[in-house]
PDB file of C-alpha atoms in Angstrom:
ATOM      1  CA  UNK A   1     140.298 141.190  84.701  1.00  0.00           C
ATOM      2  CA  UNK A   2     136.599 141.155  84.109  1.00  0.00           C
ATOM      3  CA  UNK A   3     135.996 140.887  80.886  1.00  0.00           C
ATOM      4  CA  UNK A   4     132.745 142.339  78.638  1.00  0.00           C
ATOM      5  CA  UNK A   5     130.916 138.976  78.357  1.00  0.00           C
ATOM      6  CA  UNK A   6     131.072 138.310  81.759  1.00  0.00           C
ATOM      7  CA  UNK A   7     128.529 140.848  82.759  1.00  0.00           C
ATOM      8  CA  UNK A   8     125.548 142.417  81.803  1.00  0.00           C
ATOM      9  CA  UNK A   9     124.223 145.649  82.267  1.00  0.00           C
ATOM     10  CA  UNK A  10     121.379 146.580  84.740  1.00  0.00           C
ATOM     11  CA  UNK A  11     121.468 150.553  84.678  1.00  0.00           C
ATOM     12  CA  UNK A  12     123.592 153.426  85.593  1.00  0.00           C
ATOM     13  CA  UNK A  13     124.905 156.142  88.366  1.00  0.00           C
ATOM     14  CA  UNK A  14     123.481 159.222  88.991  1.00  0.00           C
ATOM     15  CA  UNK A  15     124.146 162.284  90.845  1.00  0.00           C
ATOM     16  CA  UNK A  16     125.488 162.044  93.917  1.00  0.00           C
ATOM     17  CA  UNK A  17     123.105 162.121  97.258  1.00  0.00           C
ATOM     18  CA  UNK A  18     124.317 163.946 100.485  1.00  0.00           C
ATOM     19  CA  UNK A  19     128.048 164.455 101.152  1.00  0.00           C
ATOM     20  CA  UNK A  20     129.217 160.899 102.712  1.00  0.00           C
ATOM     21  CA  UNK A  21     129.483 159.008  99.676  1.00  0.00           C
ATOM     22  CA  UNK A  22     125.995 158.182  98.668  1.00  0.00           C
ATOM     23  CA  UNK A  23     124.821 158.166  95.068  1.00  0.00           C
ATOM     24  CA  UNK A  24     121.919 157.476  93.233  1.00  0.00           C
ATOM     25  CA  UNK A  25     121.913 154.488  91.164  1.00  0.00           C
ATOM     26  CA  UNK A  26     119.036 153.863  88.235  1.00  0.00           C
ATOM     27  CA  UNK A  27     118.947 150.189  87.632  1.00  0.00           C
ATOM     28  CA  UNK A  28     116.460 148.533  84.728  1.00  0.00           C
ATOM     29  CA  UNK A  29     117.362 145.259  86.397  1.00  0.00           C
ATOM     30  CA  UNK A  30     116.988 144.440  90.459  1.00  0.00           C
ATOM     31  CA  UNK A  31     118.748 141.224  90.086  1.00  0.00           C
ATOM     32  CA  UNK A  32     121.146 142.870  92.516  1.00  0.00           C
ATOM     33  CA  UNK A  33     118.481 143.005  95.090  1.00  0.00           C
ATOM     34  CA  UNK A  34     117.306 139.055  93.691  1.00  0.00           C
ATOM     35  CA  UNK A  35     120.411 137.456  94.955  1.00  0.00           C
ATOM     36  CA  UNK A  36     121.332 139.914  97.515  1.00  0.00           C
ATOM     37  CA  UNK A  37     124.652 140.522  95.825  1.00  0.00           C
ATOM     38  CA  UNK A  38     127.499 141.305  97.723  1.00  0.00           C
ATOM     39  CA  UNK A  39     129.596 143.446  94.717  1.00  0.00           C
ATOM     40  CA  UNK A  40     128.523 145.756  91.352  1.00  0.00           C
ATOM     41  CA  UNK A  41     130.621 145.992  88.824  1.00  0.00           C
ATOM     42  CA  UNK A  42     130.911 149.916  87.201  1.00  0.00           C
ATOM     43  CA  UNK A  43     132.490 150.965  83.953  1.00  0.00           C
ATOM     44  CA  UNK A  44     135.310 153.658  85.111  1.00  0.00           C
ATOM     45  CA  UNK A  45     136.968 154.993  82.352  1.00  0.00           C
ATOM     46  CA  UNK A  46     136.407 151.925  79.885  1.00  0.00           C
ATOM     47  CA  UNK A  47     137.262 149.582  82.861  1.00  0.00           C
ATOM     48  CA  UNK A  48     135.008 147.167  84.392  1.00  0.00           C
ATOM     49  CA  UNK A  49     135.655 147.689  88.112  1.00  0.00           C
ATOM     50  CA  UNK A  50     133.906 145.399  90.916  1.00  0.00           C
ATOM     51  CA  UNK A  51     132.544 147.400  94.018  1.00  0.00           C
ATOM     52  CA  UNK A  52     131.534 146.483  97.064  1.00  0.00           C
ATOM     53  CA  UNK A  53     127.943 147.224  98.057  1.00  0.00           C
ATOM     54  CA  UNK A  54     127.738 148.711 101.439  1.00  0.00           C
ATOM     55  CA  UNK A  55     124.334 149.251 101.683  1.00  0.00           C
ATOM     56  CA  UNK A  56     121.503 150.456  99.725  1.00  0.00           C
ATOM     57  CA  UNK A  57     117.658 151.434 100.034  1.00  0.00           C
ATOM     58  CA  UNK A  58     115.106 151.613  97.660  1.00  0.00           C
ATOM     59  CA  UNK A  59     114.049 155.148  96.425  1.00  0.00           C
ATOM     60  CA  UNK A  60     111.866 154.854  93.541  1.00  0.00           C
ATOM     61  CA  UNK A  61     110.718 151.102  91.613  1.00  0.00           C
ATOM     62  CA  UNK A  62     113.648 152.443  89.595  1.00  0.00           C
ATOM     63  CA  UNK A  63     116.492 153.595  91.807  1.00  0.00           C
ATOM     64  CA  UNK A  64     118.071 152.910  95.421  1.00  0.00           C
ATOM     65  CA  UNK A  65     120.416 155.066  97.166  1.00  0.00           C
ATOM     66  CA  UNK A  66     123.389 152.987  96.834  1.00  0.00           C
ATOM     67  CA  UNK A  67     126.322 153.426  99.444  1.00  0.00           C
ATOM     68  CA  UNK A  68     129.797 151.554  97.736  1.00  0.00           C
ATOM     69  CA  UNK A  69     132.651 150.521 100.302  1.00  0.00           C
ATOM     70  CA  UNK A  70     135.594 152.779  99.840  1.00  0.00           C
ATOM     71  CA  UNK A  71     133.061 155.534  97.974  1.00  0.00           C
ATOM     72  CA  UNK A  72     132.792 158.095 101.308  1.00  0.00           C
ATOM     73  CA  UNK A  73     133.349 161.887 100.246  1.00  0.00           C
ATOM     74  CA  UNK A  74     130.935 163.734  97.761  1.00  0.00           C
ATOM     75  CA  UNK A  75     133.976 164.630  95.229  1.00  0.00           C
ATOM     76  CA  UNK A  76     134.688 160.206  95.326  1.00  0.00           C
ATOM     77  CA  UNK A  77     130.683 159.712  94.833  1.00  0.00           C
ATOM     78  CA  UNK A  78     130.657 162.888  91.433  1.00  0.00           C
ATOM     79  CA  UNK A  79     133.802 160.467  89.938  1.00  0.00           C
ATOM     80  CA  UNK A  80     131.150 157.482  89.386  1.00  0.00           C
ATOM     81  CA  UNK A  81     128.313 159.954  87.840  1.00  0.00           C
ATOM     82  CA  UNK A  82     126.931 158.778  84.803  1.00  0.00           C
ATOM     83  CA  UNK A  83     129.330 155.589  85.200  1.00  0.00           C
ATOM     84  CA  UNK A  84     127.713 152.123  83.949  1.00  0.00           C
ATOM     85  CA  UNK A  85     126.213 149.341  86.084  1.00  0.00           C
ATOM     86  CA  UNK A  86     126.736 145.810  85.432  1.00  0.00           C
ATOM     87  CA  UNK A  87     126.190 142.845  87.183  1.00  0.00           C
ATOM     88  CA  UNK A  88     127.969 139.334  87.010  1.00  0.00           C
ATOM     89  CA  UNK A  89     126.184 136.911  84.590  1.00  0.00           C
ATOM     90  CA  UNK A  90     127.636 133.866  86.954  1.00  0.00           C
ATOM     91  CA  UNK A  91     125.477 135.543  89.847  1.00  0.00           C
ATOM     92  CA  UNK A  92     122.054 136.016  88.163  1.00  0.00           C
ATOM     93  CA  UNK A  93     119.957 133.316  89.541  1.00  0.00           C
ATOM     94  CA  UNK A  94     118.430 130.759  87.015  1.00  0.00           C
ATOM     95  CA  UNK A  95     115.091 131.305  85.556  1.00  0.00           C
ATOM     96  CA  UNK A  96     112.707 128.981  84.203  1.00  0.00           C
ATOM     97  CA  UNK A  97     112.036 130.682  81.474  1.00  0.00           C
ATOM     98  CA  UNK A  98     115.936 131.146  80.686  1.00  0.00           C
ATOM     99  CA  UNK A  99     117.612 134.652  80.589  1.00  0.00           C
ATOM    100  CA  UNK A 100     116.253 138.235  81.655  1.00  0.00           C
ATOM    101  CA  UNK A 101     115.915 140.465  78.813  1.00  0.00           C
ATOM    102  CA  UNK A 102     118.794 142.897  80.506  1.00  0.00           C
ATOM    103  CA  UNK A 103     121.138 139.746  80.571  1.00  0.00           C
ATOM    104  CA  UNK A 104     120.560 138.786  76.179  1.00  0.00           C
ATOM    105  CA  UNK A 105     122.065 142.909  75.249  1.00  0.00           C
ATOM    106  CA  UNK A 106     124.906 142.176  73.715  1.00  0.00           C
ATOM    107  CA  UNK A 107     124.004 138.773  72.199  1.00  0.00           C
ATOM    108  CA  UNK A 108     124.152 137.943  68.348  1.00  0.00           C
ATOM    109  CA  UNK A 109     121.026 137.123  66.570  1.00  0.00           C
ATOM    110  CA  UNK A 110     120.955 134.343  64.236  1.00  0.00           C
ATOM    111  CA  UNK A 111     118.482 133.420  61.075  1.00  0.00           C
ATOM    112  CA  UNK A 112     117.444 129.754  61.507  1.00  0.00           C
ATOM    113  CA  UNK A 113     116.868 129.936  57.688  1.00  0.00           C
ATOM    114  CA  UNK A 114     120.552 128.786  56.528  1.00  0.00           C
ATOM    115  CA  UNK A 115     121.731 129.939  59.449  1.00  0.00           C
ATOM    116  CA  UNK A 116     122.458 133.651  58.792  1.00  0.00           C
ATOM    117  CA  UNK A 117     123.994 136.103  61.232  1.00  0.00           C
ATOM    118  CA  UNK A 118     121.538 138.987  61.773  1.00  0.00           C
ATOM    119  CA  UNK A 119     123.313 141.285  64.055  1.00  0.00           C
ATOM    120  CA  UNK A 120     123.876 142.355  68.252  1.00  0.00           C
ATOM    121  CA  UNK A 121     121.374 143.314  70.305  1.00  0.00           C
ATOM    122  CA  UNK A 122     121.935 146.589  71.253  1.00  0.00           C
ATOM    123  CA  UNK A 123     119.150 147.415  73.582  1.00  0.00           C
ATOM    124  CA  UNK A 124     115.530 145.996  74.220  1.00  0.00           C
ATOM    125  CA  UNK A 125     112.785 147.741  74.557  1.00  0.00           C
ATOM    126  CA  UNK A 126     110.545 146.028  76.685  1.00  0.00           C
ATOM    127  CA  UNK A 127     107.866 149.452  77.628  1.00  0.00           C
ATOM    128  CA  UNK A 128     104.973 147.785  76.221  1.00  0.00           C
ATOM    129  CA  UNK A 129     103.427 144.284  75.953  1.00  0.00           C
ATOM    130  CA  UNK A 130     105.132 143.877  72.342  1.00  0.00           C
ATOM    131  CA  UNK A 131     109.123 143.698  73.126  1.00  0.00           C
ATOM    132  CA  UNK A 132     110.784 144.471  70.976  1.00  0.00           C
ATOM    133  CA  UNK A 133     115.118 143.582  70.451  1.00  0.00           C
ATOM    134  CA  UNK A 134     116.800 146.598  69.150  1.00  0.00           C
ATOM    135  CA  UNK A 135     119.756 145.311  66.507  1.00  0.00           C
ATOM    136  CA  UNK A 136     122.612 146.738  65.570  1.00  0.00           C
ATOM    137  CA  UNK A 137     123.386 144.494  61.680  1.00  0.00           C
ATOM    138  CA  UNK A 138     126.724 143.897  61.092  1.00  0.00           C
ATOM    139  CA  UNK A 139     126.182 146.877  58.049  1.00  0.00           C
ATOM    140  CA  UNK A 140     125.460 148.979  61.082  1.00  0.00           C
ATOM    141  CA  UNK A 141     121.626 148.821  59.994  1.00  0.00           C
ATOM    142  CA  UNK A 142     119.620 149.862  62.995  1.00  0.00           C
ATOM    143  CA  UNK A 143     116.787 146.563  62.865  1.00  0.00           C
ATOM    144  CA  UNK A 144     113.648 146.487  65.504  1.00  0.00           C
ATOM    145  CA  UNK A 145     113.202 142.353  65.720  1.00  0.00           C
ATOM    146  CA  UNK A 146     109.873 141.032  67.649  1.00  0.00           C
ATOM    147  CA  UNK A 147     110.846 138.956  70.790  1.00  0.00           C
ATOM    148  CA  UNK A 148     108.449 136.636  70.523  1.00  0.00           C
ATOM    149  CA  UNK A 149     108.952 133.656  72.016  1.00  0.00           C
ATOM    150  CA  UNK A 150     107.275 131.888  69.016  1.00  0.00           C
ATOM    151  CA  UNK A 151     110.102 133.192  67.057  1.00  0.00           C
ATOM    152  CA  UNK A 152     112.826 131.868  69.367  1.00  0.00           C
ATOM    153  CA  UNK A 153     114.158 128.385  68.425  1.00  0.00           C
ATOM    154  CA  UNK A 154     117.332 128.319  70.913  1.00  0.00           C
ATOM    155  CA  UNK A 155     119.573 130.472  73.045  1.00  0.00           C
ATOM    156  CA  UNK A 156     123.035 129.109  73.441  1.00  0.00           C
ATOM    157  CA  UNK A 157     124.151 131.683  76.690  1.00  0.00           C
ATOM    158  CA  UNK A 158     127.470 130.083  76.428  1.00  0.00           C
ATOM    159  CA  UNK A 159     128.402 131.612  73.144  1.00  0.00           C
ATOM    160  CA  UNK A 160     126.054 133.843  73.772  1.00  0.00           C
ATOM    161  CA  UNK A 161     123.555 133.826  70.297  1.00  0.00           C
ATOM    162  CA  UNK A 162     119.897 133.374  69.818  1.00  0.00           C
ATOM    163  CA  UNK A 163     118.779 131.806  66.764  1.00  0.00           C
ATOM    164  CA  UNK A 164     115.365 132.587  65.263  1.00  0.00           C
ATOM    165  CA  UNK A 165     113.056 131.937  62.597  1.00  0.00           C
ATOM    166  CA  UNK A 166     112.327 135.406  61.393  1.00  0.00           C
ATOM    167  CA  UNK A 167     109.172 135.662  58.585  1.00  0.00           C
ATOM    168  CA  UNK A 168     110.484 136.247  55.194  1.00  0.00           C
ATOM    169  CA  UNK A 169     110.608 140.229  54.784  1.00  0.00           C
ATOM    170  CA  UNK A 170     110.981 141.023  58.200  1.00  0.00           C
ATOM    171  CA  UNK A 171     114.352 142.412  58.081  1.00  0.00           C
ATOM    172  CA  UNK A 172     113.464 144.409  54.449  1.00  0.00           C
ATOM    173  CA  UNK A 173     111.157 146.469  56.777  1.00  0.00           C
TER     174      UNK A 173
END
């Protein structure tokens, strides 16, 4: 059974494209296309199901036309719309710079200053030069956190936290 820290999610299926199967799938991430991955996982009905990639082509910088072994009628193809992409975190390849921004959703932010839990990324916004990590606090406080690599002081991908040294009154904002 795959389980939720295992993966990490890279965008999501559309509508379906002609009648054999095909659907369009909107990805934030190519790291499928990166490693040439053999498999995507989808979330069907709060399960994390692998698929096999038959083939896909580039439509748009933001979506291919994805064929999935097994996926070959129109009516299969409208049963995946709007279903979740994820992608393996064991496959993404290594970066110098550590993990992809698509790869740290999910991860639990951590005060340096005595340690103190902030909250989960739940998103990050990454549309202009400034990112910015969208958190969830554990009050359910919606917080918008700088990702500035100045800021970082670790990220432990195993237990998947990043610890930073936020300015006093950041989080007060």
């Amino acid at each position: 059974m795959i389980r939720q820290e295992e993966v990490f999610r890279i965008g999501r299926i559309g509508r379906p494209h002609g009648i054999k199967g095909e659907v369009i799938f909107m990805f934030s991430d190519d790291v499928f296309d990166q490693v040439d991955a053999d498999y995507l996982i989808l979330q069907v009905d709060g399960i994390l199901v692998p698929f096999f990639i038959e083939e896909y082509r580039f439509r748009t910088d933001e979506s291919v036309l994805l064929k999935l072994e097994g996926i070959d009628t129109l009516e299969q193809a409208r049963e995946l719309t709007h279903c979740e992409v994820f992608f393996p975190r064991a496959l993404a390849p290594d970066q110098e710079e550590g993990v992809c921004w698509a790869q740290i959703v999910g991860f639990r932010i951590v005060n340096a200053a005595g340690l103190m839990p902030i909250g989960t990324i739940a998103s990050v916004d990454d549309s202009t030069e400034n990112v910015l990590l969208e958190v969830t606090s554990d009050t359910g406080k919606e917080l918008l956190i700088p990702a500035a690599s100045a800021l970082i002081q670790d990220i432990d991908e195993a237990h998947q936290v990043i610890i930073m040294d936020l300015p006093e009154g950041l989080l007060s904002l």
